[in-house]
């Protein structure tokens, strides 16, 4: 399997015809991760749109965040999508997420749930996710600690670029 590099084009990898490098790539990154995972999961029905996970029958909404769940956000002019990693050790109620196009990077960010649409998992993973929710609570971490552990440059705010 090819490694992720600074030059990979997630849009082309998941079949999105982006006309410009300025097109947000968070959804393409999440879809790329899904189709390259083991086991392989389906990409969303609109792989270039962050909110597509909330409308796609291949994904199931869950009420509680679980490690690896897809967090879908709404924002002015679109949305954002990323993976749940942990609960925030810094801000009560926030989650630590791993995503692409966060300050134009792949990194961990401490994110509010204020504009959260919901948490979603592939339908094949729903039963496992529900077992984990019941028995394996999310750890508390900081985004800075996670970024440092993987030598990811510090990020200012995790904005979608």
CSV table of C-alpha atoms in Angstrom, one decimal:
chain,number,residue,atom,x,y,z
A,1,UNK,CA,0.0,0.0,0.0
A,2,UNK,CA,1.3,3.4,-0.9
A,3,UNK,CA,2.2,5.7,2.0
A,4,UNK,CA,0.6,9.0,2.6
A,5,UNK,CA,2.9,11.8,1.4
A,6,UNK,CA,2.9,15.6,1.2
A,7,UNK,CA,2.0,15.2,-2.5
A,8,UNK,CA,-0.9,12.8,-2.5
A,9,UNK,CA,-4.1,14.2,-4.0
A,10,UNK,CA,-6.9,12.8,-1.9
A,11,UNK,CA,-9.5,14.1,-4.4
A,12,UNK,CA,-8.2,12.1,-7.3
A,13,UNK,CA,-7.7,9.0,-5.0
A,14,UNK,CA,-11.4,9.0,-4.2
A,15,UNK,CA,-12.8,10.1,-7.5
A,16,UNK,CA,-13.5,13.8,-6.9
A,17,UNK,CA,-12.9,16.0,-9.9
A,18,UNK,CA,-11.6,19.1,-8.1
A,19,UNK,CA,-10.8,22.0,-10.4
A,20,UNK,CA,-8.4,23.6,-8.0
A,21,UNK,CA,-6.0,22.8,-5.2
A,22,UNK,CA,-8.0,25.3,-3.1
A,23,UNK,CA,-11.0,22.9,-2.9
A,24,UNK,CA,-11.5,21.7,0.7
A,25,UNK,CA,-10.1,18.2,1.1
A,26,UNK,CA,-11.3,17.0,4.6
A,27,UNK,CA,-14.0,14.7,3.1
A,28,UNK,CA,-11.6,13.3,0.5
A,29,UNK,CA,-9.1,12.5,3.2
A,30,UNK,CA,-11.7,10.7,5.4
A,31,UNK,CA,-12.9,8.7,2.4
A,32,UNK,CA,-9.4,7.9,1.4
A,33,UNK,CA,-8.8,6.5,4.9
A,34,UNK,CA,-12.0,4.4,4.7
A,35,UNK,CA,-11.1,2.8,1.3
A,36,UNK,CA,-7.5,2.1,2.4
A,37,UNK,CA,-8.4,0.6,5.8
A,38,UNK,CA,-8.4,-3.0,6.7
A,39,UNK,CA,-11.1,-4.1,6.5
A,40,UNK,CA,-12.0,-1.8,3.6
A,41,UNK,CA,-15.1,0.4,4.1
A,42,UNK,CA,-17.2,2.1,1.4
A,43,UNK,CA,-16.6,5.7,0.7
A,44,UNK,CA,-19.5,8.1,1.1
A,45,UNK,CA,-21.8,8.6,-1.8
A,46,UNK,CA,-20.5,12.2,-2.4
A,47,UNK,CA,-16.8,11.8,-1.4
A,48,UNK,CA,-16.0,15.5,-1.8
A,49,UNK,CA,-18.7,16.7,0.6
A,50,UNK,CA,-18.2,16.6,4.4
A,51,UNK,CA,-21.9,16.4,5.2
A,52,UNK,CA,-22.3,13.4,2.8
A,53,UNK,CA,-21.7,11.0,5.7
A,54,UNK,CA,-24.8,12.2,7.4
A,55,UNK,CA,-27.0,11.4,4.4
A,56,UNK,CA,-25.4,8.2,3.2
A,57,UNK,CA,-27.1,4.8,4.0
A,58,UNK,CA,-23.6,3.2,4.2
A,59,UNK,CA,-23.1,5.1,7.5
A,60,UNK,CA,-25.0,4.9,10.8
A,61,UNK,CA,-25.4,7.7,13.3
A,62,UNK,CA,-24.4,7.0,16.8
A,63,UNK,CA,-25.1,9.2,19.8
A,64,UNK,CA,-21.8,8.9,21.7
A,65,UNK,CA,-18.3,9.5,20.3
A,66,UNK,CA,-16.2,6.4,20.0
A,67,UNK,CA,-12.6,6.0,18.8
A,68,UNK,CA,-12.5,6.2,15.0
A,69,UNK,CA,-16.1,7.5,14.5
A,70,UNK,CA,-16.5,10.1,11.8
A,71,UNK,CA,-17.5,13.5,13.3
A,72,UNK,CA,-19.5,15.6,10.8
A,73,UNK,CA,-19.7,19.4,11.3
A,74,UNK,CA,-21.7,22.1,9.6
A,75,UNK,CA,-20.2,25.6,8.9
A,76,UNK,CA,-21.0,28.6,6.8
A,77,UNK,CA,-20.5,27.6,3.2
A,78,UNK,CA,-20.2,23.8,3.8
A,79,UNK,CA,-19.0,21.5,6.5
A,80,UNK,CA,-16.0,19.7,8.0
A,81,UNK,CA,-15.4,16.0,8.7
A,82,UNK,CA,-12.8,14.2,10.8
A,83,UNK,CA,-12.2,11.2,12.9
A,84,UNK,CA,-12.8,11.1,16.7
A,85,UNK,CA,-9.6,10.2,18.6
A,86,UNK,CA,-10.2,11.2,22.3
A,87,UNK,CA,-12.0,13.5,24.7
A,88,UNK,CA,-10.4,16.9,25.3
A,89,UNK,CA,-8.3,17.1,28.4
A,90,UNK,CA,-8.3,20.8,28.1
A,91,UNK,CA,-11.9,21.9,27.3
A,92,UNK,CA,-14.8,20.0,28.9
A,93,UNK,CA,-17.2,18.8,26.2
A,94,UNK,CA,-14.7,19.1,23.3
A,95,UNK,CA,-13.2,16.2,21.4
A,96,UNK,CA,-9.8,15.6,19.9
A,97,UNK,CA,-10.1,14.8,16.2
A,98,UNK,CA,-7.7,13.7,13.5
A,99,UNK,CA,-8.5,15.3,10.2
A,100,UNK,CA,-7.2,16.6,6.9
A,101,UNK,CA,-7.4,20.2,5.8
A,102,UNK,CA,-7.1,21.5,9.3
A,103,UNK,CA,-4.8,24.5,8.7
A,104,UNK,CA,-4.1,22.7,5.4
A,105,UNK,CA,-2.5,19.8,7.2
A,106,UNK,CA,-3.4,16.4,8.6
A,107,UNK,CA,-3.3,16.8,12.4
A,108,UNK,CA,-5.0,16.6,15.7
A,109,UNK,CA,-7.3,19.4,16.8
A,110,UNK,CA,-9.2,20.1,20.0
A,111,UNK,CA,-12.7,20.8,18.5
A,112,UNK,CA,-16.0,22.0,20.0
A,113,UNK,CA,-19.1,20.1,19.4
A,114,UNK,CA,-21.1,23.3,18.9
A,115,UNK,CA,-21.7,22.8,15.2
A,116,UNK,CA,-21.6,19.0,15.3
A,117,UNK,CA,-24.1,17.3,13.0
A,118,UNK,CA,-23.3,13.9,14.6
A,119,UNK,CA,-21.0,10.9,14.9
A,120,UNK,CA,-21.2,8.3,12.1
A,121,UNK,CA,-19.7,4.9,11.6
A,122,UNK,CA,-19.8,2.5,8.6
A,123,UNK,CA,-22.8,0.2,8.9
A,124,UNK,CA,-20.5,-2.8,9.2
A,125,UNK,CA,-18.9,-1.2,12.2
A,126,UNK,CA,-22.0,-0.2,14.1
A,127,UNK,CA,-22.2,-3.3,16.4
A,128,UNK,CA,-18.5,-3.0,17.4
A,129,UNK,CA,-18.9,0.8,18.0
A,130,UNK,CA,-21.9,0.2,20.3
A,131,UNK,CA,-19.9,-2.4,22.2
A,132,UNK,CA,-17.0,0.0,22.6
A,133,UNK,CA,-19.3,2.8,23.8
A,134,UNK,CA,-20.5,0.5,26.5
A,135,UNK,CA,-17.2,-0.9,27.6
A,136,UNK,CA,-14.2,1.3,26.4
A,137,UNK,CA,-14.6,4.9,27.3
A,138,UNK,CA,-12.6,7.4,25.3
A,139,UNK,CA,-9.3,8.6,26.9
A,140,UNK,CA,-8.6,12.2,27.6
A,141,UNK,CA,-5.8,13.7,25.6
A,142,UNK,CA,-4.6,17.1,24.3
A,143,UNK,CA,-4.2,17.9,20.6
A,144,UNK,CA,-0.7,19.3,21.3
A,145,UNK,CA,0.3,16.0,23.0
A,146,UNK,CA,-0.9,14.0,20.0
A,147,UNK,CA,0.7,16.2,17.4
A,148,UNK,CA,4.0,16.2,19.3
A,149,UNK,CA,3.9,12.4,19.6
A,150,UNK,CA,3.9,12.2,15.8
A,151,UNK,CA,6.1,15.1,15.1
A,152,UNK,CA,3.3,17.1,13.5
A,153,UNK,CA,4.0,20.9,13.5
A,154,UNK,CA,1.9,22.8,16.0
A,155,UNK,CA,-1.3,24.2,14.7
A,156,UNK,CA,-2.9,27.4,15.6
A,157,UNK,CA,-6.6,26.7,15.4
A,158,UNK,CA,-7.5,23.7,13.2
A,159,UNK,CA,-9.5,25.9,10.7
A,160,UNK,CA,-10.5,24.3,7.4
A,161,UNK,CA,-8.2,25.8,4.8
